[in-house]
């Protein structure tokens, strides 16, 4: 009876010890901030759990290569042999089972006279490493309980490796989000934060990006930036709207590049068709390497004569509300996409705006916006919305607000736009008509 009691006490102590070891490893798994420190515990805990002589932990990188910085345990010669395996050997042993067989053969050669058990560190059906536990040369045997304990330790190690992958991925996403936020802030600064004062007209503009960084662009550029005050307000201004094919960061970077080229070209004083011709040649190499193209509507407006000259590089033709006729017309001119052909030619047209006329420039994100039923907003709806806004008698900002409100109702207030949507409104102020005096 005394011997039986001693055996039970011994088993109870061993069970409590094993529970404490597993609990400590589980606690370390919940709270670890350093993967290497946690993995150092794995062979130690596995060894003590089964009263073995030692253990070796071999971890793999997420791409399947040997993670040499995460080899833990011993013996030292075996560690050196495993670390000397080349990436080419791992690539040749394609597949989890082949890699496990390669390692097992090496370990068994080094520990040929030791009782050995090997198991995989698995997470989400992927083998993330191998755990080897070996006993003394004599007096050691493996039980089913030993094997279960070793497997449990290996599973916890697999969870740790997978958790570290997810943590690193989350950190990469955080860094990318910060970079995108920075890029969005920089791009927002490149778009005019407010419309300039041009004599005789009202201006309003807005861009809604589908992503943090977008490919839409609009600008108001003085053709004689050296002028100040009223002389600047009365000078000719360039009004531009464009769209890089594509979305996100690449489109935003290209549009930023084009903005710098265009602003430099405006200073030449050339007419709109020449501006687009030169811009197309300047941007040809950069756009051809990116395999992207740009649509661009370029115009210049003279407040003294109300003459609008314009050229179009395959952009959506702007709409103009003619106050006297109460009708909407399209402004278009022949021309190819920027970056499509090096020697492209562009036509130049012109129109005199009358008091009360409204010019609307927009990108295809407006007309191609999809509604709840899958239909596109299309140009016809935009024309009707423009007519209604112009008939209401509000100013440029009021017209812009009504147009975006109509677009929001069509798309749905809780839905994201599929593409960047930008609109620029220019309204010619209506002249005050004084009554004629009798003779």
Tab-separated table of C-alpha atoms in Angstrom:
chain	number	residue	atom	x	y	z
A	1	UNK	CA	0.000	0.000	0.000
A	2	UNK	CA	2.839	2.373	0.810
A	3	UNK	CA	4.433	1.686	-2.575
A	4	UNK	CA	1.112	2.266	-4.335
A	5	UNK	CA	0.606	5.517	-2.447
A	6	UNK	CA	4.091	6.668	-3.443
A	7	UNK	CA	3.356	5.812	-7.081
A	8	UNK	CA	0.097	7.770	-7.008
A	9	UNK	CA	1.830	10.726	-5.357
A	10	UNK	CA	4.556	10.586	-8.007
A	11	UNK	CA	1.995	10.481	-10.803
A	12	UNK	CA	0.042	13.339	-9.259
A	13	UNK	CA	3.201	15.461	-8.954
A	14	UNK	CA	4.139	14.659	-12.550
A	15	UNK	CA	0.643	15.590	-13.719
A	16	UNK	CA	0.720	18.902	-11.816
A	17	UNK	CA	4.181	19.632	-13.180
A	18	UNK	CA	3.045	18.924	-16.739
A	19	UNK	CA	-0.028	21.087	-16.282
A	20	UNK	CA	2.139	23.935	-14.976
A	21	UNK	CA	4.562	23.568	-17.882
A	22	UNK	CA	1.753	23.636	-20.466
A	23	UNK	CA	0.012	26.503	-18.669
A	24	UNK	CA	3.235	28.536	-18.656
A	25	UNK	CA	3.734	27.897	-22.372
A	26	UNK	CA	0.117	28.851	-23.082
A	27	UNK	CA	0.535	32.039	-21.045
A	28	UNK	CA	3.694	32.873	-22.970
A	29	UNK	CA	1.771	32.315	-26.206
A	30	UNK	CA	-0.960	34.736	-25.133
A	31	UNK	CA	1.415	37.454	-24.013
A	32	UNK	CA	4.607	37.125	-26.058
A	33	UNK	CA	5.942	40.158	-27.925
A	34	UNK	CA	9.085	38.467	-29.224
A	35	UNK	CA	8.628	35.342	-31.315
A	36	UNK	CA	12.224	34.227	-30.849
A	37	UNK	CA	11.946	34.285	-27.060
A	38	UNK	CA	8.779	32.195	-27.186
A	39	UNK	CA	10.266	29.630	-29.580
A	40	UNK	CA	13.267	29.256	-27.262
A	41	UNK	CA	10.861	27.894	-24.634
A	42	UNK	CA	9.393	25.241	-26.925
A	43	UNK	CA	12.254	22.663	-26.907
A	44	UNK	CA	12.819	23.274	-23.183
A	45	UNK	CA	9.169	22.630	-22.279
A	46	UNK	CA	8.949	19.630	-24.615
A	47	UNK	CA	12.061	18.110	-23.018
A	48	UNK	CA	10.802	18.512	-19.462
A	49	UNK	CA	7.295	17.294	-20.253
A	50	UNK	CA	8.522	13.861	-21.298
A	51	UNK	CA	11.749	13.743	-19.243
A	52	UNK	CA	13.756	13.536	-22.473
A	53	UNK	CA	17.385	14.420	-22.977
A	54	UNK	CA	16.802	17.262	-25.417
A	55	UNK	CA	14.778	18.691	-28.275
A	56	UNK	CA	15.297	20.575	-31.527
A	57	UNK	CA	12.892	23.105	-33.050
A	58	UNK	CA	13.179	23.880	-36.781
A	59	UNK	CA	10.966	26.734	-38.069
A	60	UNK	CA	10.128	27.672	-41.653
A	61	UNK	CA	9.627	31.112	-43.133
A	62	UNK	CA	6.150	31.927	-44.539
A	63	UNK	CA	7.438	31.170	-48.063
A	64	UNK	CA	8.609	27.685	-46.966
A	65	UNK	CA	12.341	28.369	-46.693
A	66	UNK	CA	14.378	27.407	-43.640
A	67	UNK	CA	14.265	30.102	-40.950
A	68	UNK	CA	17.856	29.889	-39.733
A	69	UNK	CA	17.375	32.577	-37.083
A	70	UNK	CA	14.690	30.426	-35.450
A	71	UNK	CA	16.569	27.175	-34.848
A	72	UNK	CA	16.409	26.334	-31.145
A	73	UNK	CA	17.571	23.466	-28.969
A	74	UNK	CA	20.361	21.082	-29.684
A	75	UNK	CA	22.733	19.351	-29.860
A	76	UNK	CA	25.088	21.982	-31.313
A	77	UNK	CA	26.432	19.808	-34.136
A	78	UNK	CA	22.900	18.980	-35.265
A	79	UNK	CA	21.999	22.694	-35.247
A	80	UNK	CA	25.025	23.398	-37.422
A	81	UNK	CA	24.076	20.617	-39.868
A	82	UNK	CA	20.485	21.865	-40.194
A	83	UNK	CA	21.577	25.494	-40.610
A	84	UNK	CA	23.949	24.459	-43.419
A	85	UNK	CA	21.043	23.245	-45.584
A	86	UNK	CA	20.746	25.548	-48.591
A	87	UNK	CA	17.598	27.203	-49.941
A	88	UNK	CA	18.143	25.251	-53.151
A	89	UNK	CA	17.816	21.964	-51.256
A	90	UNK	CA	14.522	23.138	-49.802
A	91	UNK	CA	13.287	24.205	-53.231
A	92	UNK	CA	14.240	20.862	-54.746
A	93	UNK	CA	12.328	19.067	-51.977
A	94	UNK	CA	9.074	20.651	-53.104
A	95	UNK	CA	6.079	20.099	-50.863
A	96	UNK	CA	5.653	19.846	-47.110
A	97	UNK	CA	6.157	16.096	-46.938
A	98	UNK	CA	9.360	16.194	-48.986
A	99	UNK	CA	10.831	18.967	-46.808
A	100	UNK	CA	9.911	17.036	-43.655
A	101	UNK	CA	11.576	13.898	-45.073
A	102	UNK	CA	14.744	15.873	-45.886
A	103	UNK	CA	15.001	17.150	-42.308
A	104	UNK	CA	14.045	13.813	-40.750
A	105	UNK	CA	16.792	12.004	-42.649
A	106	UNK	CA	19.410	14.510	-41.468
A	107	UNK	CA	18.262	14.388	-37.842
A	108	UNK	CA	18.111	10.592	-37.765
A	109	UNK	CA	21.659	10.345	-39.111
A	110	UNK	CA	22.920	12.598	-36.309
A	111	UNK	CA	20.819	10.893	-33.597
A	112	UNK	CA	20.907	7.364	-34.893
A	113	UNK	CA	21.329	5.743	-31.463
A	114	UNK	CA	18.741	7.853	-29.653
A	115	UNK	CA	15.004	7.164	-29.228
A	116	UNK	CA	13.428	9.942	-31.294
A	117	UNK	CA	9.961	11.342	-31.981
A	118	UNK	CA	9.274	13.964	-34.667
A	119	UNK	CA	6.152	15.977	-35.384
A	120	UNK	CA	5.177	18.974	-37.492
A	121	UNK	CA	4.259	22.498	-36.435
A	122	UNK	CA	1.045	23.007	-38.395
A	123	UNK	CA	-1.175	26.054	-38.799
A	124	UNK	CA	-4.046	26.460	-41.284
A	125	UNK	CA	-3.067	23.210	-43.023
A	126	UNK	CA	0.489	24.431	-43.635
A	127	UNK	CA	3.600	22.901	-42.073
A	128	UNK	CA	5.490	25.744	-40.392
A	129	UNK	CA	8.297	23.642	-38.924
A	130	UNK	CA	9.360	20.387	-37.226
A	131	UNK	CA	9.892	19.513	-33.580
A	132	UNK	CA	12.280	16.685	-32.653
A	133	UNK	CA	12.496	15.296	-29.100
A	134	UNK	CA	15.137	12.693	-28.287
A	135	UNK	CA	15.793	10.593	-25.188
A	136	UNK	CA	18.892	9.115	-23.624
A	137	UNK	CA	20.641	6.209	-25.327
A	138	UNK	CA	19.348	3.756	-22.723
A	139	UNK	CA	16.486	3.597	-20.277
A	140	UNK	CA	14.015	5.706	-22.228
A	141	UNK	CA	10.870	4.688	-24.046
A	142	UNK	CA	8.078	6.643	-25.707
A	143	UNK	CA	4.527	6.348	-24.427
A	144	UNK	CA	1.345	7.535	-26.093
A	145	UNK	CA	1.058	10.217	-23.408
A	146	UNK	CA	4.543	11.458	-24.315
A	147	UNK	CA	3.595	11.711	-27.962
A	148	UNK	CA	0.421	13.645	-27.173
A	149	UNK	CA	2.353	16.099	-25.021
A	150	UNK	CA	4.953	16.667	-27.749
A	151	UNK	CA	2.204	17.195	-30.321
A	152	UNK	CA	0.465	19.701	-28.057
A	153	UNK	CA	3.684	21.705	-27.687
A	154	UNK	CA	4.209	21.584	-31.468
A	155	UNK	CA	0.649	22.830	-32.062
A	156	UNK	CA	1.179	25.781	-29.723
A	157	UNK	CA	4.402	26.617	-31.572
A	158	UNK	CA	2.536	26.461	-34.904
A	159	UNK	CA	-0.091	28.863	-33.572
A	160	UNK	CA	2.701	31.214	-32.450
A	161	UNK	CA	4.293	31.221	-35.908
A	162	UNK	CA	0.965	31.848	-37.615
A	163	UNK	CA	0.086	34.575	-35.111
A	164	UNK	CA	3.398	36.301	-35.782
A	165	UNK	CA	2.705	36.183	-39.538
A	166	UNK	CA	-0.674	37.838	-38.984
A	167	UNK	CA	0.912	40.450	-36.720
A	168	UNK	CA	3.584	41.298	-39.301
A	169	UNK	CA	0.932	41.486	-42.023
A	170	UNK	CA	-1.160	43.834	-39.891
A	171	UNK	CA	1.882	46.043	-39.340
A	172	UNK	CA	2.567	46.108	-43.077
A	173	UNK	CA	-1.026	47.176	-43.681
A	174	UNK	CA	-0.683	49.886	-41.034
A	175	UNK	CA	2.460	51.216	-42.712
A	176	UNK	CA	0.728	51.130	-46.088
A	177	UNK	CA	-2.302	52.933	-44.643
A	178	UNK	CA	-0.030	55.636	-43.225
A	179	UNK	CA	1.696	55.991	-46.593
A	180	UNK	CA	-1.663	56.175	-48.367
A	181	UNK	CA	-2.894	58.778	-45.919
A	182	UNK	CA	0.261	60.795	-46.513
A	183	UNK	CA	-0.146	60.414	-50.283
A	184	UNK	CA	-3.797	61.428	-50.064
A	185	UNK	CA	-2.881	64.491	-48.006
A	186	UNK	CA	-0.177	65.504	-50.506
A	187	UNK	CA	-2.514	64.997	-53.454
A	188	UNK	CA	-5.255	66.971	-51.729
A	189	UNK	CA	-2.792	69.839	-51.425
A	190	UNK	CA	-2.109	69.647	-55.162
A	191	UNK	CA	-5.789	70.161	-55.954
A	192	UNK	CA	-6.890	73.779	-55.453
A	193	UNK	CA	-8.126	74.205	-51.886
A	194	UNK	CA	-10.297	77.058	-53.089
A	195	UNK	CA	-11.287	78.489	-56.440
A	196	UNK	CA	-9.547	81.655	-57.627
A	197	UNK	CA	-11.262	84.987	-58.150
A	198	UNK	CA	-11.798	85.633	-61.853
A	199	UNK	CA	-13.648	88.740	-62.898
A	200	UNK	CA	-17.208	88.189	-64.073
A	201	UNK	CA	-17.533	84.495	-63.164
A	202	UNK	CA	-18.220	82.230	-60.201
A	203	UNK	CA	-16.303	78.989	-59.723
A	204	UNK	CA	-16.920	75.830	-57.694
A	205	UNK	CA	-15.142	72.474	-57.806
A	206	UNK	CA	-14.892	69.213	-55.885
A	207	UNK	CA	-13.302	65.759	-56.217
A	208	UNK	CA	-14.523	62.599	-54.529
A	209	UNK	CA	-11.897	59.879	-54.640
A	210	UNK	CA	-12.984	56.243	-54.735
A	211	UNK	CA	-9.748	55.388	-52.893
A	212	UNK	CA	-7.530	57.409	-50.588
A	213	UNK	CA	-5.412	58.414	-53.566
A	214	UNK	CA	-7.158	59.082	-56.863
A	215	UNK	CA	-6.365	59.737	-60.505
A	216	UNK	CA	-8.698	62.707	-61.093
A	217	UNK	CA	-7.264	66.181	-61.510
A	218	UNK	CA	-8.600	69.671	-61.991
A	219	UNK	CA	-6.830	72.991	-61.814
A	220	UNK	CA	-7.099	76.742	-62.338
A	221	UNK	CA	-3.829	78.157	-63.630
A	222	UNK	CA	-3.091	81.853	-64.275
A	223	UNK	CA	-1.408	82.260	-67.643
A	224	UNK	CA	0.370	85.376	-66.281
A	225	UNK	CA	1.159	84.498	-62.654
A	226	UNK	CA	3.323	87.593	-62.212
A	227	UNK	CA	0.223	89.828	-62.186
A	228	UNK	CA	-1.435	90.702	-58.891
A	229	UNK	CA	-4.765	91.941	-57.657
A	230	UNK	CA	-7.371	93.126	-60.158
A	231	UNK	CA	-5.009	92.752	-63.113
A	232	UNK	CA	-4.643	89.064	-62.233
A	233	UNK	CA	-8.428	88.664	-61.978
A	234	UNK	CA	-8.840	90.194	-65.443
A	235	UNK	CA	-6.102	88.126	-67.115
A	236	UNK	CA	-6.559	84.868	-68.988
A	237	UNK	CA	-6.890	81.716	-66.866
A	238	UNK	CA	-6.468	78.056	-67.798
A	239	UNK	CA	-9.211	75.685	-66.640
A	240	UNK	CA	-8.211	72.026	-66.717
A	241	UNK	CA	-9.795	68.704	-65.824
A	242	UNK	CA	-8.285	65.267	-66.418
A	243	UNK	CA	-8.341	61.614	-65.478
A	244	UNK	CA	-5.617	58.946	-65.452
A	245	UNK	CA	-6.904	55.535	-66.550
A	246	UNK	CA	-6.891	53.417	-63.411
A	247	UNK	CA	-7.267	54.075	-59.708
A	248	UNK	CA	-5.261	54.294	-56.546
A	249	UNK	CA	-1.614	55.170	-55.969
A	250	UNK	CA	-0.221	54.603	-59.527
A	251	UNK	CA	-2.890	56.830	-61.061
A	252	UNK	CA	-2.344	59.489	-58.406
A	253	UNK	CA	1.431	59.517	-58.945
A	254	UNK	CA	1.065	59.902	-62.708
A	255	UNK	CA	-1.460	62.695	-62.343
A	256	UNK	CA	0.896	64.507	-59.963
A	257	UNK	CA	3.658	64.188	-62.566
A	258	UNK	CA	1.395	65.510	-65.325
A	259	UNK	CA	0.298	68.429	-63.183
A	260	UNK	CA	3.876	69.683	-62.928
A	261	UNK	CA	4.420	69.326	-66.684
A	262	UNK	CA	1.163	71.100	-67.509
A	263	UNK	CA	1.743	74.022	-65.172
A	264	UNK	CA	5.147	74.613	-66.751
A	265	UNK	CA	3.639	74.381	-70.248
A	266	UNK	CA	0.881	76.922	-69.483
A	267	UNK	CA	3.523	79.606	-68.940
A	268	UNK	CA	4.427	79.368	-72.647
A	269	UNK	CA	1.215	81.198	-73.536
A	270	UNK	CA	0.431	78.779	-76.384
A	271	UNK	CA	-3.167	78.086	-77.453
A	272	UNK	CA	-4.906	74.987	-76.019
A	273	UNK	CA	-4.186	72.655	-78.950
A	274	UNK	CA	-0.455	73.423	-78.787
A	275	UNK	CA	-0.471	72.939	-75.007
A	276	UNK	CA	-1.916	69.431	-75.351
A	277	UNK	CA	0.423	68.591	-78.222
A	278	UNK	CA	3.507	69.542	-76.206
A	279	UNK	CA	2.214	67.864	-73.044
A	280	UNK	CA	1.617	64.638	-74.959
A	281	UNK	CA	5.194	64.614	-76.205
A	282	UNK	CA	6.645	65.425	-72.786
A	283	UNK	CA	4.681	62.694	-71.032
A	284	UNK	CA	5.051	60.051	-73.734
A	285	UNK	CA	7.938	58.121	-72.172
A	286	UNK	CA	6.570	58.089	-68.618
A	287	UNK	CA	3.093	57.014	-69.698
A	288	UNK	CA	4.292	54.348	-72.109
A	289	UNK	CA	6.368	52.701	-69.364
A	290	UNK	CA	3.378	52.682	-66.999
A	291	UNK	CA	1.001	51.391	-69.715
A	292	UNK	CA	-1.524	54.053	-68.738
A	293	UNK	CA	-3.129	56.929	-70.611
A	294	UNK	CA	-4.681	60.236	-69.626
A	295	UNK	CA	-7.800	62.047	-70.757
A	296	UNK	CA	-7.582	65.821	-70.417
A	297	UNK	CA	-9.780	68.794	-71.256
A	298	UNK	CA	-7.803	72.030	-71.427
A	299	UNK	CA	-9.303	75.475	-71.872
A	300	UNK	CA	-8.376	79.085	-71.293
A	301	UNK	CA	-10.851	81.849	-70.462
A	302	UNK	CA	-10.456	85.591	-71.045
A	303	UNK	CA	-12.683	87.503	-68.587
A	304	UNK	CA	-12.563	90.696	-70.671
A	305	UNK	CA	-14.041	89.107	-73.800
A	306	UNK	CA	-15.621	86.027	-72.149
A	307	UNK	CA	-13.907	83.962	-74.864
A	308	UNK	CA	-13.311	80.333	-73.966
A	309	UNK	CA	-10.790	78.467	-76.114
A	310	UNK	CA	-10.508	74.734	-75.611
A	311	UNK	CA	-8.922	71.478	-76.769
A	312	UNK	CA	-9.771	67.950	-75.730
A	313	UNK	CA	-7.622	64.846	-75.325
A	314	UNK	CA	-10.500	62.320	-75.425
A	315	UNK	CA	-11.979	63.542	-72.122
A	316	UNK	CA	-15.706	63.625	-71.428
A	317	UNK	CA	-16.945	66.702	-73.332
A	318	UNK	CA	-17.986	69.408	-70.851
A	319	UNK	CA	-21.592	70.576	-70.828
A	320	UNK	CA	-22.647	74.203	-71.159
A	321	UNK	CA	-26.014	75.619	-70.164
A	322	UNK	CA	-26.922	78.460	-72.539
A	323	UNK	CA	-29.000	80.903	-70.562
A	324	UNK	CA	-30.653	82.599	-73.546
A	325	UNK	CA	-31.779	79.353	-75.175
A	326	UNK	CA	-32.379	77.391	-71.961
A	327	UNK	CA	-30.558	74.441	-73.510
A	328	UNK	CA	-27.489	72.321	-72.782
A	329	UNK	CA	-24.730	71.887	-75.377
A	330	UNK	CA	-21.583	69.748	-75.439
A	331	UNK	CA	-18.122	71.246	-75.908
A	332	UNK	CA	-15.827	68.908	-77.788
A	333	UNK	CA	-12.783	69.000	-80.029
A	334	UNK	CA	-10.877	66.210	-81.817
A	335	UNK	CA	-7.872	64.691	-80.063
A	336	UNK	CA	-6.320	61.435	-78.838
A	337	UNK	CA	-5.508	60.341	-75.303
A	338	UNK	CA	-2.353	61.776	-73.762
A	339	UNK	CA	0.372	59.133	-74.054
A	340	UNK	CA	-1.258	57.097	-76.807
A	341	UNK	CA	0.638	58.406	-79.835
A	342	UNK	CA	3.691	60.653	-79.849
A	343	UNK	CA	2.700	62.788	-82.849
A	344	UNK	CA	-0.975	63.220	-81.993
A	345	UNK	CA	-2.651	66.423	-83.159
A	346	UNK	CA	-5.387	68.286	-81.323
A	347	UNK	CA	-8.112	70.566	-82.558
A	348	UNK	CA	-8.872	73.948	-81.015
A	349	UNK	CA	-12.377	75.391	-80.714
A	350	UNK	CA	-13.734	78.518	-79.085
A	351	UNK	CA	-16.987	79.922	-77.762
A	352	UNK	CA	-18.101	83.232	-76.252
A	353	UNK	CA	-19.974	82.763	-72.992
A	354	UNK	CA	-23.017	84.926	-72.338
A	355	UNK	CA	-24.202	86.228	-68.946
A	356	UNK	CA	-25.923	83.422	-67.038
A	357	UNK	CA	-24.190	80.638	-68.991
A	358	UNK	CA	-22.921	77.703	-66.930
A	359	UNK	CA	-19.988	75.460	-67.878
A	360	UNK	CA	-19.743	72.017	-66.275
A	361	UNK	CA	-16.556	69.953	-66.569
A	362	UNK	CA	-16.599	66.434	-65.088
A	363	UNK	CA	-14.815	63.086	-65.089
A	364	UNK	CA	-16.249	59.734	-66.140
A	365	UNK	CA	-16.607	58.694	-62.493
A	366	UNK	CA	-19.760	60.829	-62.506
A	367	UNK	CA	-21.529	59.410	-65.563
A	368	UNK	CA	-20.324	55.846	-64.978
A	369	UNK	CA	-21.392	55.721	-61.328
A	370	UNK	CA	-23.666	52.723	-60.795
A	371	UNK	CA	-26.965	52.851	-58.968
A	372	UNK	CA	-28.701	50.273	-56.808
A	373	UNK	CA	-30.215	48.562	-59.864
A	374	UNK	CA	-26.877	48.399	-61.712
A	375	UNK	CA	-27.660	51.203	-64.179
A	376	UNK	CA	-25.157	53.961	-64.925
A	377	UNK	CA	-25.820	57.577	-64.025
A	378	UNK	CA	-24.940	58.413	-67.661
A	379	UNK	CA	-24.796	61.767	-69.437
A	380	UNK	CA	-28.557	62.073	-69.926
A	381	UNK	CA	-29.220	62.162	-66.189
A	382	UNK	CA	-26.364	64.623	-65.737
A	383	UNK	CA	-27.838	66.924	-68.403
A	384	UNK	CA	-31.252	66.881	-66.718
A	385	UNK	CA	-29.683	67.520	-63.318
A	386	UNK	CA	-27.692	70.436	-64.762
A	387	UNK	CA	-30.799	71.932	-66.389
A	388	UNK	CA	-32.729	71.728	-63.113
A	389	UNK	CA	-29.880	73.284	-61.122
A	390	UNK	CA	-29.375	76.131	-63.609
A	391	UNK	CA	-33.112	76.913	-63.751
A	392	UNK	CA	-33.158	77.212	-59.956
A	393	UNK	CA	-31.100	80.408	-60.242
A	394	UNK	CA	-28.428	79.459	-57.652
A	395	UNK	CA	-24.742	80.285	-57.981
A	396	UNK	CA	-21.867	78.034	-59.017
A	397	UNK	CA	-21.507	76.414	-55.580
A	398	UNK	CA	-25.249	75.806	-55.364
A	399	UNK	CA	-25.224	74.133	-58.783
A	400	UNK	CA	-22.313	71.916	-57.759
A	401	UNK	CA	-24.042	70.942	-54.522
A	402	UNK	CA	-27.243	70.033	-56.357
A	403	UNK	CA	-25.374	67.908	-58.889
A	404	UNK	CA	-23.540	65.910	-56.202
A	405	UNK	CA	-26.758	65.552	-54.216
A	406	UNK	CA	-28.460	64.106	-57.293
A	407	UNK	CA	-25.524	61.730	-57.824
A	408	UNK	CA	-25.651	60.621	-54.166
A	409	UNK	CA	-29.370	59.852	-54.401
A	410	UNK	CA	-28.744	57.741	-57.483
A	411	UNK	CA	-25.765	55.813	-56.078
A	412	UNK	CA	-27.115	55.452	-52.545
A	413	UNK	CA	-25.954	57.315	-49.475
A	414	UNK	CA	-24.297	54.251	-47.938
A	415	UNK	CA	-22.470	53.064	-51.080
A	416	UNK	CA	-18.935	53.879	-52.198
A	417	UNK	CA	-18.264	55.264	-55.672
A	418	UNK	CA	-16.583	52.824	-58.065
A	419	UNK	CA	-14.318	55.510	-59.518
A	420	UNK	CA	-13.097	58.994	-58.699
A	421	UNK	CA	-15.777	61.614	-59.454
A	422	UNK	CA	-14.874	65.266	-60.029
A	423	UNK	CA	-16.915	68.275	-61.191
A	424	UNK	CA	-15.991	71.887	-61.915
A	425	UNK	CA	-18.669	74.556	-62.402
A	426	UNK	CA	-18.094	77.970	-63.989
A	427	UNK	CA	-21.021	80.379	-64.065
A	428	UNK	CA	-20.899	83.715	-65.849
A	429	UNK	CA	-22.444	86.379	-63.661
A	430	UNK	CA	-25.643	87.816	-65.040
A	431	UNK	CA	-25.492	91.510	-65.982
A	432	UNK	CA	-27.838	93.948	-64.308
A	433	UNK	CA	-30.186	95.393	-66.973
A	434	UNK	CA	-31.149	98.982	-66.190
A	435	UNK	CA	-34.535	100.273	-67.498
A	436	UNK	CA	-34.288	102.605	-70.490
A	437	UNK	CA	-35.005	106.302	-69.819
A	438	UNK	CA	-37.616	108.187	-71.921
A	439	UNK	CA	-36.295	110.593	-74.556
